[in-house]
Every structure is written in C-alpha cells, then in structure tokens.
Short mmCIF file of N, CA and C in Angstrom, two decimals:
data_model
loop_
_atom_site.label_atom_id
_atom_site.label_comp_id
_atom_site.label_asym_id
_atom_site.label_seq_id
_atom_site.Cartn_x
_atom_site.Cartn_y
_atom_site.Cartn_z
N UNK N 1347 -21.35 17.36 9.51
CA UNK N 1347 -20.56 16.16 9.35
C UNK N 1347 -20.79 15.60 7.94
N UNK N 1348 -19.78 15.39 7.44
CA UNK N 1348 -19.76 14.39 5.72
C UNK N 1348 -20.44 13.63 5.81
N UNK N 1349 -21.40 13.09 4.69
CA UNK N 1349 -22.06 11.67 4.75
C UNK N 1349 -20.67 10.66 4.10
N UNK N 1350 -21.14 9.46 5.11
CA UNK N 1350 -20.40 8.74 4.41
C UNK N 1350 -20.45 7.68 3.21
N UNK N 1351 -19.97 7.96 2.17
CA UNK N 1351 -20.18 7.71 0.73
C UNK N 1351 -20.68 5.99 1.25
N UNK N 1352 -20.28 5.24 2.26
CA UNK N 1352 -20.56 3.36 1.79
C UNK N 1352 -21.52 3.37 2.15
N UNK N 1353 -22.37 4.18 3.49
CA UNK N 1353 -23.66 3.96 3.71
C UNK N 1353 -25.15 4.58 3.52
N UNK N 1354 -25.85 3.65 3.49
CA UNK N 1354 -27.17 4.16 2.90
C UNK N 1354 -28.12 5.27 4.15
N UNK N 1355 -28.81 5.71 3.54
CA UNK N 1355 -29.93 6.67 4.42
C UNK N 1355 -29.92 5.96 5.90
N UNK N 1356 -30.20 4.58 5.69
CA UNK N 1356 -30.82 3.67 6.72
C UNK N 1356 -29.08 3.11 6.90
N UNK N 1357 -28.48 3.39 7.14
CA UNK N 1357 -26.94 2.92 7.76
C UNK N 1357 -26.93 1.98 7.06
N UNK N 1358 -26.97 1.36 6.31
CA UNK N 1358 -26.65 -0.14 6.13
C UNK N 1358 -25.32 -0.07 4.79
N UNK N 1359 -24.39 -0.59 4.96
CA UNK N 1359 -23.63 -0.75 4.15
C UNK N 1359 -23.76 -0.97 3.35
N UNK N 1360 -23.11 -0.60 1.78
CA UNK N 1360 -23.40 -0.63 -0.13
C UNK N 1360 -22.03 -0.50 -0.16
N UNK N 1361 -21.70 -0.81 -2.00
CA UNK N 1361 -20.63 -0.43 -2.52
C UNK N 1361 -21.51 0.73 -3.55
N UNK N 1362 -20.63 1.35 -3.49
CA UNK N 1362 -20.70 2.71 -4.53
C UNK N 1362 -21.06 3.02 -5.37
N UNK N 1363 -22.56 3.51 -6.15
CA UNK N 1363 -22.49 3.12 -7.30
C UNK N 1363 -21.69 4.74 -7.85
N UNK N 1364 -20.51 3.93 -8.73
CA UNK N 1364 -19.38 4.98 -9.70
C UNK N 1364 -20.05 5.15 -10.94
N UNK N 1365 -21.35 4.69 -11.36
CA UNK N 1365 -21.21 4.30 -13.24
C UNK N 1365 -21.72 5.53 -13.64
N UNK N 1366 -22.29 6.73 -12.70
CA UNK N 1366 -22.06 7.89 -13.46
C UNK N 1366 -21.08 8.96 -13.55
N UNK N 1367 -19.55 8.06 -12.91
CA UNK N 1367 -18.58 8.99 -12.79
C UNK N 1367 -18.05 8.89 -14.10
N UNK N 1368 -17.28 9.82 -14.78
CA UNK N 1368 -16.21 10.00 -15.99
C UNK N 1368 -15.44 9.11 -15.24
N UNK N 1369 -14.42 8.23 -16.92
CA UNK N 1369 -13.46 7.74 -16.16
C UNK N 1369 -12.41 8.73 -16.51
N UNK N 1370 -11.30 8.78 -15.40
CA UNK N 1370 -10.18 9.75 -15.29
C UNK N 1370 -8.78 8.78 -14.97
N UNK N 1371 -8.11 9.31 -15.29
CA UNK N 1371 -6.73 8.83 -15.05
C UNK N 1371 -6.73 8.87 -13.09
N UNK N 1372 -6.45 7.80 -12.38
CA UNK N 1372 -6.59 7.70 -11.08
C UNK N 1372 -5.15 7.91 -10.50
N UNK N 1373 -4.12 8.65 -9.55
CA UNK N 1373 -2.65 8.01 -9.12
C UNK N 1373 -3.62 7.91 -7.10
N UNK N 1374 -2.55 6.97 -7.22
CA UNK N 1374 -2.22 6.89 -5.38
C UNK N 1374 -1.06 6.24 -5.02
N UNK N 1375 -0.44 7.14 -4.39
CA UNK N 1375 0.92 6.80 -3.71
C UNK N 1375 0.99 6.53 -1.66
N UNK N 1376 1.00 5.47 -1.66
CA UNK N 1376 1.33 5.10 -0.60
C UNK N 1376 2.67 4.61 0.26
N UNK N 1377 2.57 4.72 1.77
CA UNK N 1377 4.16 4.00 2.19
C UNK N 1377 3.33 3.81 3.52
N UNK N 1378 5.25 3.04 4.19
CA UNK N 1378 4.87 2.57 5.40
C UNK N 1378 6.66 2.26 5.57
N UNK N 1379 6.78 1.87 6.74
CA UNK N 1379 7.79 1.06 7.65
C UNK N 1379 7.78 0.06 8.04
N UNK N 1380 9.20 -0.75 7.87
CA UNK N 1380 9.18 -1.76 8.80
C UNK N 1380 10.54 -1.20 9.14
N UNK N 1381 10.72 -1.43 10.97
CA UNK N 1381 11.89 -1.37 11.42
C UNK N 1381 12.18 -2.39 12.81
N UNK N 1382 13.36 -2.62 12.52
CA UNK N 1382 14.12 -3.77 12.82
C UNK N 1382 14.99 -4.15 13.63
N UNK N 1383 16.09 -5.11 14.00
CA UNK N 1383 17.15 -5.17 14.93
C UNK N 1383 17.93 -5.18 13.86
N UNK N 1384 19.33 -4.84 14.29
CA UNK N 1384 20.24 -4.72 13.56
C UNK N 1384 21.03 -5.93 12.40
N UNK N 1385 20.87 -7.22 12.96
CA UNK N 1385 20.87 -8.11 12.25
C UNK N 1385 20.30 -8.50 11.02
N UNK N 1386 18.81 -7.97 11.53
CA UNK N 1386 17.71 -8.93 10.31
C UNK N 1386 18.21 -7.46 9.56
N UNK N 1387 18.00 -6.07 10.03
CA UNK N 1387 18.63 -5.25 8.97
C UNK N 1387 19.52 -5.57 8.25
N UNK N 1388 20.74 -5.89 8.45
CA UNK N 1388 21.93 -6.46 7.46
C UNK N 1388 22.12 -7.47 6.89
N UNK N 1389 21.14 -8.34 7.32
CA UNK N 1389 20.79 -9.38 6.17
C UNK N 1389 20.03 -9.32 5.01
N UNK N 1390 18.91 -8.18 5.27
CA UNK N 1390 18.11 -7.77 4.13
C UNK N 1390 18.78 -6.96 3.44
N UNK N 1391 19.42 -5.76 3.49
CA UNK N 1391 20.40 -4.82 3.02
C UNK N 1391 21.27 -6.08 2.18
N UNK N 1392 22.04 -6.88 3.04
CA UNK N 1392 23.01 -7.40 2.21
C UNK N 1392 22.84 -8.89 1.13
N UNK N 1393 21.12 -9.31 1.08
CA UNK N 1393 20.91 -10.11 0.34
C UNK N 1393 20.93 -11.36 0.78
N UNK N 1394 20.82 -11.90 2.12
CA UNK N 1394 21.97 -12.98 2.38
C UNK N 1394 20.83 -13.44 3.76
N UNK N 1395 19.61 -12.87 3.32
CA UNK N 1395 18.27 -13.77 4.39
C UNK N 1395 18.48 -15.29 3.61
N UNK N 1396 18.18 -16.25 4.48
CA UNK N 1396 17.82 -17.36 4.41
C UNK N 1396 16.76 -17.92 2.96
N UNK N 1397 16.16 -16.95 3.54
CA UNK N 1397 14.27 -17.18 2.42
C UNK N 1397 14.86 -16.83 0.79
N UNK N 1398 15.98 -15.88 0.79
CA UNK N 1398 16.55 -15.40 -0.07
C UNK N 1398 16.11 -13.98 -0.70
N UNK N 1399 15.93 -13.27 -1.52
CA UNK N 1399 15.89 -11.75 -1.56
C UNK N 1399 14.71 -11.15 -1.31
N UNK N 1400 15.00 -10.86 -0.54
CA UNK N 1400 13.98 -10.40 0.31
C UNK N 1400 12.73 -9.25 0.06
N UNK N 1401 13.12 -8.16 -0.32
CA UNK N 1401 13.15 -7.09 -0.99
C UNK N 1401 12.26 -7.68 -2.15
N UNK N 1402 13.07 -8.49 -3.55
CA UNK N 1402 12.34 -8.67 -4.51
C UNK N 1402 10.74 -9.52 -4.19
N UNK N 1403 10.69 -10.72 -3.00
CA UNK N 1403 10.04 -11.21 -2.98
C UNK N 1403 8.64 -9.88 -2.62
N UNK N 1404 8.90 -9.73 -1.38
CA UNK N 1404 8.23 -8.38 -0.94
C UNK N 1404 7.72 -7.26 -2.17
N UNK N 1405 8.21 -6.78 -3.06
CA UNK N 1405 7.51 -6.33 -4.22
C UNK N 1405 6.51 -6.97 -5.22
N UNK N 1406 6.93 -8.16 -5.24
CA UNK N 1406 5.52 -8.74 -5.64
C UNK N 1406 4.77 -9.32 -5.04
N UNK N 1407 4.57 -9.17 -3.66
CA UNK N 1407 3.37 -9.37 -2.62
C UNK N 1407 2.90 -8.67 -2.43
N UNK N 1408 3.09 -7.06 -2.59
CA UNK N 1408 2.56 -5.64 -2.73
C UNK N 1408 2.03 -5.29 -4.09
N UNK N 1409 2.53 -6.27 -5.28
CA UNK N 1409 1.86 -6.20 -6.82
C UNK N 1409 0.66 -6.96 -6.62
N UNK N 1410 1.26 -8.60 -5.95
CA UNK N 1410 -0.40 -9.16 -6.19
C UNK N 1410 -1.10 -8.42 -5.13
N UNK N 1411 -0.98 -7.50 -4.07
CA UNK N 1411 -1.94 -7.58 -3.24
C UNK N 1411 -2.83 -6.25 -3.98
N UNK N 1412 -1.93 -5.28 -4.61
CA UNK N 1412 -2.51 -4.20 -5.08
C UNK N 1412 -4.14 -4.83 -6.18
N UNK N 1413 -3.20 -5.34 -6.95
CA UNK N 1413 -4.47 -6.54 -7.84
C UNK N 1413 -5.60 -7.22 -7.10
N UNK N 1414 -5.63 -7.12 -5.70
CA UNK N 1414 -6.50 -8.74 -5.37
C UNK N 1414 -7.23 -8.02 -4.23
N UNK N 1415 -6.61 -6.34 -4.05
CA UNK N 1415 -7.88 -5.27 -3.03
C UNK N 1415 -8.77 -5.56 -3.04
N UNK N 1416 -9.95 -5.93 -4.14
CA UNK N 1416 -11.25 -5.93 -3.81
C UNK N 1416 -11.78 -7.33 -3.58
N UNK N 1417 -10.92 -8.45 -3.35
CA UNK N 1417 -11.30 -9.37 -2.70
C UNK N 1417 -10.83 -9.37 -1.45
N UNK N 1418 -10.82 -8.48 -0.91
CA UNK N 1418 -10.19 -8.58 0.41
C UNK N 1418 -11.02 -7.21 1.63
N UNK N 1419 -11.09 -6.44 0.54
CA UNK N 1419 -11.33 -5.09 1.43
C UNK N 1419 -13.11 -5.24 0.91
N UNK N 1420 -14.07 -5.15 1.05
CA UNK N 1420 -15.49 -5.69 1.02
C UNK N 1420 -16.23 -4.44 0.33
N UNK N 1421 -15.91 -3.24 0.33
CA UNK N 1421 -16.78 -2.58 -0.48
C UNK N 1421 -16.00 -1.88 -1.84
N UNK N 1422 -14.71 -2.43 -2.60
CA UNK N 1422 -13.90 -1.95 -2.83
C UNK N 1422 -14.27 -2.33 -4.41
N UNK N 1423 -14.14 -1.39 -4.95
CA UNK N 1423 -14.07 -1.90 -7.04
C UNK N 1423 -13.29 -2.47 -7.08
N UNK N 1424 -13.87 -4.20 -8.19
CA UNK N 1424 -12.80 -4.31 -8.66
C UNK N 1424 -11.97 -3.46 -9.65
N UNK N 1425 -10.75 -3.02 -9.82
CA UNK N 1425 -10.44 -1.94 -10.81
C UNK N 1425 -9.14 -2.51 -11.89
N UNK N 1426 -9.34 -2.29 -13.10
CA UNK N 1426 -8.10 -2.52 -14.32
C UNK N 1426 -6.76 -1.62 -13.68
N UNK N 1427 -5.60 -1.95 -13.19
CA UNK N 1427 -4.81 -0.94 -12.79
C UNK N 1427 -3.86 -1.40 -14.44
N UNK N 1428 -3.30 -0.12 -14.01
CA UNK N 1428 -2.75 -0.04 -15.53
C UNK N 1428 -1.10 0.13 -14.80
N UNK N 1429 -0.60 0.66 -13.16
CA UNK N 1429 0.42 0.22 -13.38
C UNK N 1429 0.43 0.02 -11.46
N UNK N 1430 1.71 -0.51 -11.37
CA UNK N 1430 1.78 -0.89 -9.86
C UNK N 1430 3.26 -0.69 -9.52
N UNK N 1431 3.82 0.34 -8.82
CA UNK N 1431 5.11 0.62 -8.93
C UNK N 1431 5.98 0.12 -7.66
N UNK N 1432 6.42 -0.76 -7.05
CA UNK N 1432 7.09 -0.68 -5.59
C UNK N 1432 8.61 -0.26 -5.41
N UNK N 1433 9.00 0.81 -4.34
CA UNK N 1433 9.99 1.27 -4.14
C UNK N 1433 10.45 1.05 -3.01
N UNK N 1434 11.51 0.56 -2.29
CA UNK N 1434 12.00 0.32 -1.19
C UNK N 1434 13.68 1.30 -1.21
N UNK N 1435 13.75 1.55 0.37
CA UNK N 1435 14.64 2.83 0.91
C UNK N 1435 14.69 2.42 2.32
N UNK N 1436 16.34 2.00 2.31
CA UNK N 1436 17.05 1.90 3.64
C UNK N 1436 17.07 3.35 4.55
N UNK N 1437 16.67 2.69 5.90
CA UNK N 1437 16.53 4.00 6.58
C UNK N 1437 17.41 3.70 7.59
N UNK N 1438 18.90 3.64 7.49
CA UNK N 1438 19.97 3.26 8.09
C UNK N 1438 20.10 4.10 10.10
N UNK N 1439 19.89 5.01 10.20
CA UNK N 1439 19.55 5.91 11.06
C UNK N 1439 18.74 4.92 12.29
N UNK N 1440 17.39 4.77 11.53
CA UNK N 1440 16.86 4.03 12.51
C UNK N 1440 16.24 2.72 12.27
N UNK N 1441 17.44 1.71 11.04
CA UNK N 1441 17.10 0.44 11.44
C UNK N 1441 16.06 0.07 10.11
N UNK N 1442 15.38 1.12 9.53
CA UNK N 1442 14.18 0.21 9.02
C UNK N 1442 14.10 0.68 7.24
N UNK N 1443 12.82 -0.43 6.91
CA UNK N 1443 13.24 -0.18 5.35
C UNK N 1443 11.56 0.72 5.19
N UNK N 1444 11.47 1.77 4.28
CA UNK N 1444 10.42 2.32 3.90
C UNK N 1444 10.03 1.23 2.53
N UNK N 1445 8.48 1.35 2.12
CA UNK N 1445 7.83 1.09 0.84
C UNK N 1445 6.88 2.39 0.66
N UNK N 1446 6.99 2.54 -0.65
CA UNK N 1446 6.58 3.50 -1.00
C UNK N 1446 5.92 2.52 -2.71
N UNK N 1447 4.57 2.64 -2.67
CA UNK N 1447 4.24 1.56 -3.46
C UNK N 1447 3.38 3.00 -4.22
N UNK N 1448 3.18 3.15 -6.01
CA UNK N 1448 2.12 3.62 -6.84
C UNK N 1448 1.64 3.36 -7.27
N UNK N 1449 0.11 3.77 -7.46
CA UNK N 1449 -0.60 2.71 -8.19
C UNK N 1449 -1.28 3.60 -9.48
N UNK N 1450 -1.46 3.18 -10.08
CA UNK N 1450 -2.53 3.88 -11.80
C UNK N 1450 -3.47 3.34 -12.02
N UNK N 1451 -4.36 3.88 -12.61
CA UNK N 1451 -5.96 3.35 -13.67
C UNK N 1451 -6.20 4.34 -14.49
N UNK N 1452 -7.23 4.19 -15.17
CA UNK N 1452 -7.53 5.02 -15.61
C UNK N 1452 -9.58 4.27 -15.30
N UNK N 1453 -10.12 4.95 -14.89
CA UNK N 1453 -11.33 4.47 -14.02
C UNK N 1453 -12.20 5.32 -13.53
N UNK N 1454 -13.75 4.79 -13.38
CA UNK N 1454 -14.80 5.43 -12.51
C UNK N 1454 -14.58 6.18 -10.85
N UNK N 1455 -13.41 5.09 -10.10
CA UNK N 1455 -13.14 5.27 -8.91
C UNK N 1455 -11.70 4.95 -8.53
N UNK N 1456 -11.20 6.22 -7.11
CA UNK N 1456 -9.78 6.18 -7.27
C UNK N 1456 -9.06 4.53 -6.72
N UNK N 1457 -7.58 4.69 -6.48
CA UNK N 1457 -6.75 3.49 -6.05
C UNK N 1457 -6.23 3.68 -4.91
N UNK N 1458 -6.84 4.61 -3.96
CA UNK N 1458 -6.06 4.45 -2.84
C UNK N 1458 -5.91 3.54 -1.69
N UNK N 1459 -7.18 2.82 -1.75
CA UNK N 1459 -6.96 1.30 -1.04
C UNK N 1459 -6.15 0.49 -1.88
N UNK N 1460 -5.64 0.22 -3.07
CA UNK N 1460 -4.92 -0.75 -3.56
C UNK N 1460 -3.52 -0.36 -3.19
N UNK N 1461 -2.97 0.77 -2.80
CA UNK N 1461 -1.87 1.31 -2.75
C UNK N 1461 -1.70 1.27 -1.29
N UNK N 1462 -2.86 0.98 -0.55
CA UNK N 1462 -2.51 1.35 0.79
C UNK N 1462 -2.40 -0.25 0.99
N UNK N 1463 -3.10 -1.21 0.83
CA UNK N 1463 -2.99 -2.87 0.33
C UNK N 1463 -1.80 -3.26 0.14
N UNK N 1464 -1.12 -2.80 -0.74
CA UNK N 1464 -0.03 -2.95 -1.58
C UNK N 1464 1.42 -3.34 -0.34
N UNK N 1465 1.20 -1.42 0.13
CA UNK N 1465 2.06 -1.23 1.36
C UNK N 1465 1.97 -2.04 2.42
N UNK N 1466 1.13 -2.33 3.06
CA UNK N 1466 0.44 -3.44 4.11
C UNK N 1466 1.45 -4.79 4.04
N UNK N 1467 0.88 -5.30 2.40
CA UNK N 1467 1.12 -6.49 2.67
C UNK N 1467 2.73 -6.64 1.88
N UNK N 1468 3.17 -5.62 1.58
CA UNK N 1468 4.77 -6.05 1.36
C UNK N 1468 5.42 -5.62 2.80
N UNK N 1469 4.87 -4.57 3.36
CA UNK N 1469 5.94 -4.72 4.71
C UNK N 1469 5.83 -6.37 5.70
N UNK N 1470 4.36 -6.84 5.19
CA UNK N 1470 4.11 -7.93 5.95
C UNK N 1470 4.83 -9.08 5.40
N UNK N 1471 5.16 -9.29 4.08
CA UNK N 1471 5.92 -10.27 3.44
C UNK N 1471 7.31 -9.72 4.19
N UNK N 1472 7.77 -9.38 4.46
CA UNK N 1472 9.54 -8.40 4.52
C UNK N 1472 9.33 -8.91 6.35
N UNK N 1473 8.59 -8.57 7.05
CA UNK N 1473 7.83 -9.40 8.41
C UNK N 1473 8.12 -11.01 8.24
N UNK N 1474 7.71 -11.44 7.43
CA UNK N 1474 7.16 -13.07 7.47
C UNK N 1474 8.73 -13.72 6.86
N UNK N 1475 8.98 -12.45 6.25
CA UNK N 1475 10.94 -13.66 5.31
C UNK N 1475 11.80 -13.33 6.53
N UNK N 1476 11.76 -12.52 7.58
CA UNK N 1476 13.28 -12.67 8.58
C UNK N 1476 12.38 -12.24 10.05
N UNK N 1477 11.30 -13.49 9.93
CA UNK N 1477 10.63 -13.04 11.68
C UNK N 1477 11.76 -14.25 12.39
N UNK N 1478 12.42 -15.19 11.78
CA UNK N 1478 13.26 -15.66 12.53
C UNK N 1478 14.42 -15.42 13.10
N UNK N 1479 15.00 -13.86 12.48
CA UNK N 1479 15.80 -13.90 12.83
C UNK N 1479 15.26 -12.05 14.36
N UNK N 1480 14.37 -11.85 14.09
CA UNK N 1480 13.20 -10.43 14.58
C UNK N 1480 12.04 -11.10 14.75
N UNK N 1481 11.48 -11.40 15.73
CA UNK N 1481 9.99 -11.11 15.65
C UNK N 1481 9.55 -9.92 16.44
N UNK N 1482 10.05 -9.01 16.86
CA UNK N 1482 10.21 -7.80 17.71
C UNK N 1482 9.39 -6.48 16.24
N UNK N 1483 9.90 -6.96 15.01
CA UNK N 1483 10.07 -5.84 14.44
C UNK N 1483 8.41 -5.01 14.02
N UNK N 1484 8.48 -3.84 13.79
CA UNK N 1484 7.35 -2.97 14.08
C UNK N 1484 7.12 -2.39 12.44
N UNK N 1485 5.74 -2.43 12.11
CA UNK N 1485 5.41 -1.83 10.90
C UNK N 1485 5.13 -0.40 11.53
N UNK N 1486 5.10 0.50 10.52
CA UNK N 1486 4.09 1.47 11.24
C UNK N 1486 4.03 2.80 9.91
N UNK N 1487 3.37 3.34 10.23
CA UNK N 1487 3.47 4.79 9.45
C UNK N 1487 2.74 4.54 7.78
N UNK N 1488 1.97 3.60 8.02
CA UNK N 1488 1.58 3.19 6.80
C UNK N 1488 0.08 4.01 6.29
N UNK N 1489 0.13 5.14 5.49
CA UNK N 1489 -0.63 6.10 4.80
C UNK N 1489 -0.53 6.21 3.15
N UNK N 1490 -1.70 6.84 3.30
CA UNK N 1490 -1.74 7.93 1.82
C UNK N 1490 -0.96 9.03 1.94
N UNK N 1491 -0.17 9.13 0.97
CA UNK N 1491 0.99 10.50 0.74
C UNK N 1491 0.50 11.34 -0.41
N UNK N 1492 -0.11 10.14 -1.22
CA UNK N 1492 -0.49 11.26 -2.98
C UNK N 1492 -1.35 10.79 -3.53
N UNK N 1493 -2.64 11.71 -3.34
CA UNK N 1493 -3.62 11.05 -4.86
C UNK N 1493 -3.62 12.22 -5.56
N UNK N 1494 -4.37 12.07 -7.18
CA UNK N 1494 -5.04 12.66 -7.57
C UNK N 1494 -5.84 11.90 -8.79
N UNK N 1495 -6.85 12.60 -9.22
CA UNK N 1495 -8.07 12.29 -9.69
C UNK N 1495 -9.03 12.64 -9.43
N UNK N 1496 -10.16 12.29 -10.23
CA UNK N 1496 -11.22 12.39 -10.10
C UNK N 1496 -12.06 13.09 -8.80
N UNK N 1497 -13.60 13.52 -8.53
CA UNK N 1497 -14.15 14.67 -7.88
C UNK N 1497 -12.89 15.88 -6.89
N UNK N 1498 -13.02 14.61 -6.03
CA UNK N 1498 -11.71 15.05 -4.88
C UNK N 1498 -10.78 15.72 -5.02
N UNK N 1499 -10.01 15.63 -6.18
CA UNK N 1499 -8.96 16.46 -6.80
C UNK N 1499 -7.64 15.74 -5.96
N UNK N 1500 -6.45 16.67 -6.24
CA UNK N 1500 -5.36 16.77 -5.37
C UNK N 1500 -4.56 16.18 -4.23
N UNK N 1501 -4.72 15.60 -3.82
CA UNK N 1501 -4.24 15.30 -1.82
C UNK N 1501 -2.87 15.08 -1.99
N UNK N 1502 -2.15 15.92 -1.27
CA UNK N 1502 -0.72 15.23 -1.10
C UNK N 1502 -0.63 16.00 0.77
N UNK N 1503 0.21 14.54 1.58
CA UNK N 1503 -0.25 14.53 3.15
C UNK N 1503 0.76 15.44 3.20
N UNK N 1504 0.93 16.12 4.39
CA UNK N 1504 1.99 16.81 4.97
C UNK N 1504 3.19 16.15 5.61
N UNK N 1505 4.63 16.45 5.67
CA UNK N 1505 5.51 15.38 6.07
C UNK N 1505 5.26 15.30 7.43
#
C-alpha cells in the first residue's frame, strides 16, 4: 500500500515539505456538472436569470476559489498560479452545463486541488444564481481529467 504523502510515521497529519522539489511548470484540468430542469436551463443558456449572467458570474467564483484553495482545503500550498482558465458547455441532451476549469504555476507542488476547487465552487455559484427557479438540480462528475508535472508525470483520466 502507498504511504500517504500528508501523514507522518505516527499518523498525525503535516503539510508537505516541497522545498526540495525543482520548481516545474504545474497544469491541472478539471470539470464537473450541473444539471437541471428545463427552465432554469433556458434561462441560463438565454441570459435572462434574474441574478443576471450567470455563467460570467460563476467563472469568477471558480477564479477566486482557484486562488483562495489553501485557505480552505488545510494541508494545501499556498501557490503563485500564473493562470486560471474557466470553460463552460451546454449539454442540451441532458439538461446540464459542464465546467471545465485550468489551472498553471510554475512551482514546488502540483494544482490539482485548485482546479478541482475551482470546479466545485463555480458549479455551486451556477446552484446558488437559479436555486429559485431548481432547487432539485444535481452537481456531479466533478474530477481530475489532466495533470502534468512534476515527480508523477502525466495523468490524463479515461472518458
């Protein structure tokens, strides 16, 4: 079985020490779902929620959240991200909108909690601007799709 990198000999939880890692160029690409009733769908699609754009607000609740990971997640670096990308994609079929959020550094340790952060809390903003008109609606599917960097190398998930 792997040791796990946060805890010590004696179990007790640490943050990491990185300061003898190289720093490397870090990516992590994350997503998730929110899906919906047909209404709050066509109000977000068509611009015309109440709260007002919906979408834009939601991308920068997934920027600041990417930024503000390590006050939130407890063993997490704080890290310089150098970029924070959010992408949203109507998934007309079945109702719901994907985020697909990227994140960059160039750093001791990777970004895949800020990217997975990111995703979290913009599907949760996109949740919180049309729960009046849905509170039914379901996040889900929210993962790592792509890192690479540093020791680990490579990861990209399977569809």
């Amino acid at each position: 079985m792997p040791k796990l990198s946060h805890f010590d000999d004696s179990g007790a939880a640490h943050m990491v020490d990185v300061s003898g890692k190289d720093v490397t160029e870090r990516i992590a690409i994350a997503e998730g779902q929110i899906t919906m009733c047909a209404e709050a769908f066509a109000l977000i699609k068509k611009g015309t929620a109440k709260k007002g754009d919906v979408l834009g607000v939601a991308r920068l609740a997934a920027i600041m959240a990417a930024k503000r990971t390590s006050g939130i997640i407890p063993l997490c670096h704080p890290l310089p991200l150098a970029k924070v990308g959010v992408e949203f994609a109507f998934l007309d079929a079945s109702r719901a909108i994907n985020i697909e959020v990227n994140v960059k550094t160039n750093g001791q340790t990777g970004v895949e909690m800020e990217a997975l952060h990111a995703a979290s809390v913009g599907l949760l903003t996109i949740y919180d601007m049309v729960k009046a008109v849905d509170k039914g609606m379901v996040i889900s599917n929210i993962r790592l799709v792509h890192k690479e960097g540093g020791k680990s190398g490579l990861y990209q998930a399977t569809k």
